[in-house]
mmCIF file of C-alpha atoms in Angstrom:
data_model
loop_
_atom_site.group_PDB
_atom_site.id
_atom_site.type_symbol
_atom_site.label_atom_id
_atom_site.label_comp_id
_atom_site.label_asym_id
_atom_site.label_seq_id
_atom_site.Cartn_x
_atom_site.Cartn_y
_atom_site.Cartn_z
ATOM 1 C CA UNK A 1 17.150 -20.647 12.301
ATOM 2 C CA UNK A 2 18.353 -20.981 8.725
ATOM 3 C CA UNK A 3 17.269 -24.345 7.359
ATOM 4 C CA UNK A 4 15.298 -25.199 10.492
ATOM 5 C CA UNK A 5 12.077 -27.122 10.129
ATOM 6 C CA UNK A 6 8.960 -25.542 11.573
ATOM 7 C CA UNK A 7 6.127 -27.481 13.134
ATOM 8 C CA UNK A 8 3.170 -27.579 10.705
ATOM 9 C CA UNK A 9 0.252 -25.459 11.824
ATOM 10 C CA UNK A 10 -3.144 -24.339 10.595
ATOM 11 C CA UNK A 11 -2.596 -20.841 12.003
ATOM 12 C CA UNK A 12 -1.238 -19.377 8.784
ATOM 13 C CA UNK A 13 -2.692 -15.867 8.588
ATOM 14 C CA UNK A 14 -1.444 -13.322 11.128
ATOM 15 C CA UNK A 15 -3.727 -10.550 9.899
ATOM 16 C CA UNK A 16 -5.767 -9.049 7.079
ATOM 17 C CA UNK A 17 -6.521 -5.401 6.481
ATOM 18 C CA UNK A 18 -7.930 -2.915 4.016
ATOM 19 C CA UNK A 19 -6.452 0.583 3.951
ATOM 20 C CA UNK A 20 -7.536 3.649 2.012
ATOM 21 C CA UNK A 21 -5.275 5.608 -0.337
ATOM 22 C CA UNK A 22 -3.999 7.721 2.585
ATOM 23 C CA UNK A 23 -2.948 4.673 4.588
ATOM 24 C CA UNK A 24 -5.824 4.909 7.059
ATOM 25 C CA UNK A 25 -7.434 1.731 8.332
ATOM 26 C CA UNK A 26 -10.847 0.871 6.942
ATOM 27 C CA UNK A 27 -10.995 -2.683 8.225
ATOM 28 C CA UNK A 28 -8.387 -4.853 9.931
ATOM 29 C CA UNK A 29 -8.235 -8.113 11.830
ATOM 30 C CA UNK A 30 -5.162 -9.475 13.571
ATOM 31 C CA UNK A 31 -5.233 -13.086 14.697
ATOM 32 C CA UNK A 32 -1.960 -13.547 16.608
ATOM 33 C CA UNK A 33 -1.870 -11.728 19.945
ATOM 34 C CA UNK A 34 1.946 -12.067 20.084
ATOM 35 C CA UNK A 35 2.341 -10.146 16.843
ATOM 36 C CA UNK A 36 1.163 -6.528 17.057
ATOM 37 C CA UNK A 37 -0.812 -6.939 20.313
ATOM 38 C CA UNK A 38 -2.007 -3.344 20.732
ATOM 39 C CA UNK A 39 -4.032 -1.092 18.457
ATOM 40 C CA UNK A 40 -1.244 1.506 18.594
ATOM 41 C CA UNK A 41 1.324 -1.018 17.303
ATOM 42 C CA UNK A 42 -1.110 -2.191 14.629
ATOM 43 C CA UNK A 43 -1.712 1.357 13.361
ATOM 44 C CA UNK A 44 2.041 2.085 13.326
ATOM 45 C CA UNK A 45 2.652 -1.152 11.394
ATOM 46 C CA UNK A 46 -0.130 -0.308 8.919
ATOM 47 C CA UNK A 47 1.298 3.182 8.354
ATOM 48 C CA UNK A 48 4.773 1.722 7.760
ATOM 49 C CA UNK A 49 3.347 -0.990 5.491
ATOM 50 C CA UNK A 50 1.402 1.541 3.458
ATOM 51 C CA UNK A 51 4.432 3.851 3.118
ATOM 52 C CA UNK A 52 6.516 0.940 1.778
ATOM 53 C CA UNK A 53 3.881 -0.392 -0.621
ATOM 54 C CA UNK A 54 1.703 2.426 -1.972
ATOM 55 C CA UNK A 55 4.125 3.300 -4.776
ATOM 56 C CA UNK A 56 5.623 -0.143 -5.268
ATOM 57 C CA UNK A 57 4.780 -2.380 -8.176
ATOM 58 C CA UNK A 58 5.429 -5.648 -6.342
ATOM 59 C CA UNK A 59 2.896 -7.941 -4.716
ATOM 60 C CA UNK A 60 4.891 -9.062 -1.679
ATOM 61 C CA UNK A 61 7.038 -7.495 1.016
ATOM 62 C CA UNK A 62 8.857 -8.701 4.136
ATOM 63 C CA UNK A 63 8.272 -6.197 6.928
ATOM 64 C CA UNK A 64 8.954 -6.479 10.669
ATOM 65 C CA UNK A 65 9.232 -10.255 10.495
ATOM 66 C CA UNK A 66 5.995 -10.692 8.539
ATOM 67 C CA UNK A 67 5.387 -11.740 4.962
ATOM 68 C CA UNK A 68 2.826 -9.332 3.521
ATOM 69 C CA UNK A 69 1.067 -9.814 0.198
ATOM 70 C CA UNK A 70 -0.976 -6.945 -1.156
ATOM 71 C CA UNK A 71 -3.115 -5.663 -3.981
ATOM 72 C CA UNK A 72 -4.412 -2.189 -4.741
ATOM 73 C CA UNK A 73 -7.457 -0.971 -6.613
ATOM 74 C CA UNK A 74 -8.526 2.640 -7.220
ATOM 75 C CA UNK A 75 -8.391 4.015 -3.661
ATOM 76 C CA UNK A 76 -8.100 0.818 -1.586
ATOM 77 C CA UNK A 77 -5.186 -1.400 -0.562
ATOM 78 C CA UNK A 78 -5.791 -5.026 0.477
ATOM 79 C CA UNK A 79 -3.202 -6.785 2.679
ATOM 80 C CA UNK A 80 -2.771 -10.303 4.052
ATOM 81 C CA UNK A 81 0.018 -10.964 6.545
ATOM 82 C CA UNK A 82 1.663 -14.211 7.603
ATOM 83 C CA UNK A 83 4.808 -15.210 9.456
ATOM 84 C CA UNK A 84 8.178 -14.868 7.756
ATOM 85 C CA UNK A 85 8.398 -18.608 7.012
ATOM 86 C CA UNK A 86 4.889 -18.882 5.576
ATOM 87 C CA UNK A 87 4.211 -20.002 2.021
ATOM 88 C CA UNK A 88 3.585 -16.891 -0.075
ATOM 89 C CA UNK A 89 1.322 -18.743 -2.501
ATOM 90 C CA UNK A 90 -1.079 -19.657 0.293
ATOM 91 C CA UNK A 91 -1.133 -16.046 1.499
ATOM 92 C CA UNK A 92 -1.690 -14.919 -2.098
ATOM 93 C CA UNK A 93 -4.666 -17.274 -2.460
ATOM 94 C CA UNK A 94 -6.172 -15.759 0.711
ATOM 95 C CA UNK A 95 -5.585 -12.270 -0.690
ATOM 96 C CA UNK A 96 -7.211 -13.214 -4.002
ATOM 97 C CA UNK A 97 -10.190 -14.706 -2.144
ATOM 98 C CA UNK A 98 -10.519 -11.510 -0.091
ATOM 99 C CA UNK A 99 -10.240 -9.208 -3.093
ATOM 100 C CA UNK A 100 -12.569 -11.211 -5.338
ATOM 101 C CA UNK A 101 -15.154 -11.634 -2.561
ATOM 102 C CA UNK A 102 -15.174 -7.899 -1.894
ATOM 103 C CA UNK A 103 -15.341 -7.250 -5.625
ATOM 104 C CA UNK A 104 -18.389 -9.497 -6.005
ATOM 105 C CA UNK A 105 -20.067 -8.051 -2.902
ATOM 106 C CA UNK A 106 -19.533 -4.533 -4.229
ATOM 107 C CA UNK A 107 -20.655 -5.533 -7.739
ATOM 108 C CA UNK A 108 -17.191 -4.913 -9.255
ATOM 109 C CA UNK A 109 -17.256 -1.318 -7.955
ATOM 110 C CA UNK A 110 -14.336 -1.629 -5.506
ATOM 111 C CA UNK A 111 -14.070 1.899 -4.118
ATOM 112 C CA UNK A 112 -13.840 3.368 -0.630
ATOM 113 C CA UNK A 113 -17.334 4.906 -0.576
ATOM 114 C CA UNK A 114 -19.037 1.742 -1.833
ATOM 115 C CA UNK A 115 -17.029 -0.356 0.622
ATOM 116 C CA UNK A 116 -18.257 1.798 3.526
ATOM 117 C CA UNK A 117 -21.849 1.361 2.304
ATOM 118 C CA UNK A 118 -21.403 -2.430 2.395
ATOM 119 C CA UNK A 119 -19.009 -2.715 5.334
ATOM 120 C CA UNK A 120 -21.217 -5.234 7.148
ATOM 121 C CA UNK A 121 -21.022 -7.726 4.272
ATOM 122 C CA UNK A 122 -17.282 -7.170 3.876
ATOM 123 C CA UNK A 123 -16.782 -7.863 7.583
ATOM 124 C CA UNK A 124 -18.686 -11.120 7.195
ATOM 125 C CA UNK A 125 -16.491 -12.010 4.211
ATOM 126 C CA UNK A 126 -13.400 -11.458 6.408
ATOM 127 C CA UNK A 127 -14.864 -13.896 8.937
ATOM 128 C CA UNK A 128 -15.774 -16.444 6.265
ATOM 129 C CA UNK A 129 -12.242 -16.430 4.834
ATOM 130 C CA UNK A 130 -10.269 -16.723 8.050
ATOM 131 C CA UNK A 131 -11.064 -17.474 11.683
ATOM 132 C CA UNK A 132 -8.381 -17.030 14.312
ATOM 133 C CA UNK A 133 -5.646 -17.316 11.687
ATOM 134 C CA UNK A 134 -6.997 -20.550 10.202
ATOM 135 C CA UNK A 135 -8.001 -20.335 6.547
ATOM 136 C CA UNK A 136 -11.597 -21.504 6.207
ATOM 137 C CA UNK A 137 -12.341 -20.849 2.549
ATOM 138 C CA UNK A 138 -10.657 -19.423 -0.527
ATOM 139 C CA UNK A 139 -13.490 -19.712 -3.049
ATOM 140 C CA UNK A 140 -14.972 -16.223 -3.582
ATOM 141 C CA UNK A 141 -18.396 -17.448 -4.728
ATOM 142 C CA UNK A 142 -18.960 -19.624 -1.666
ATOM 143 C CA UNK A 143 -17.662 -16.841 0.601
ATOM 144 C CA UNK A 144 -20.070 -14.353 -0.972
ATOM 145 C CA UNK A 145 -22.997 -16.768 -0.764
ATOM 146 C CA UNK A 146 -22.495 -16.988 2.996
ATOM 147 C CA UNK A 147 -21.598 -13.322 3.502
ATOM 148 C CA UNK A 148 -24.390 -11.741 1.452
ATOM 149 C CA UNK A 149 -26.785 -10.232 3.956
ATOM 150 C CA UNK A 150 -29.872 -8.778 2.366
ATOM 151 C CA UNK A 151 -31.588 -9.476 -0.900
ATOM 152 C CA UNK A 152 -34.144 -6.770 -0.061
ATOM 153 C CA UNK A 153 -31.522 -4.093 -0.728
ATOM 154 C CA UNK A 154 -30.720 -5.398 -4.204
ATOM 155 C CA UNK A 155 -32.600 -3.462 -6.891
ATOM 156 C CA UNK A 156 -35.282 -5.508 -8.631
ATOM 157 C CA UNK A 157 -33.457 -5.292 -11.972
ATOM 158 C CA UNK A 158 -30.340 -6.925 -10.497
ATOM 159 C CA UNK A 159 -32.109 -9.814 -8.746
ATOM 160 C CA UNK A 160 -32.333 -13.254 -10.283
ATOM 161 C CA UNK A 161 -35.744 -14.720 -11.107
ATOM 162 C CA UNK A 162 -35.438 -17.093 -8.141
ATOM 163 C CA UNK A 163 -34.731 -14.179 -5.790
ATOM 164 C CA UNK A 164 -37.730 -12.237 -7.106
ATOM 165 C CA UNK A 165 -40.002 -15.278 -6.692
ATOM 166 C CA UNK A 166 -38.691 -15.915 -3.177
ATOM 167 C CA UNK A 167 -39.250 -12.278 -2.242
ATOM 168 C CA UNK A 168 -42.797 -12.391 -3.661
ATOM 169 C CA UNK A 169 -43.535 -15.603 -1.699
ATOM 170 C CA UNK A 170 -42.291 -13.972 1.527
ATOM 171 C CA UNK A 171 -44.424 -10.881 0.973
ATOM 172 C CA UNK A 172 -47.503 -12.968 0.157
ATOM 173 C CA UNK A 173 -46.963 -15.180 3.207
ATOM 174 C CA UNK A 174 -46.679 -12.171 5.520
ATOM 175 C CA UNK A 175 -49.738 -10.473 4.020
ATOM 176 C CA UNK A 176 -51.810 -13.661 4.521
ATOM 177 C CA UNK A 177 -50.610 -14.084 8.107
ATOM 178 C CA UNK A 178 -51.726 -10.567 9.067
#
């Protein structure tokens, strides 16, 4: 296979996952049913991946025929996996989009507890970044704009003027309709 040309494909990402600082899965999506088809194999792979990367200072690892790029922050580890012949820079841009989107959604407080509180938005961000292994978007601001769920949960002091006005219009409209 050395030097062989591969057919171009849009199915670049094999999986994305977020693990805690003990190597336990918080959120994971695998897009290729031929690679790690069962949950048991996925968990074993994640455990092995975490054991190889949690003390390392690198950003990339080849493991079980997959190219894995990763980033850690406080008590979370972010991973993006692709095939062994995939361009690492593309995988890294997906990882950066994932990390930055989560960071914006969590208001720069990227920790396990806060992630669990906002897991629904993070799951939507996963879906906005990649669908079935095809990269849809790598711009964190556009990902967050589509993944942000509720403005009602944002404290009044952190809302923009437009959000406050929109919220006031909605409340007035509903009070007049009653």
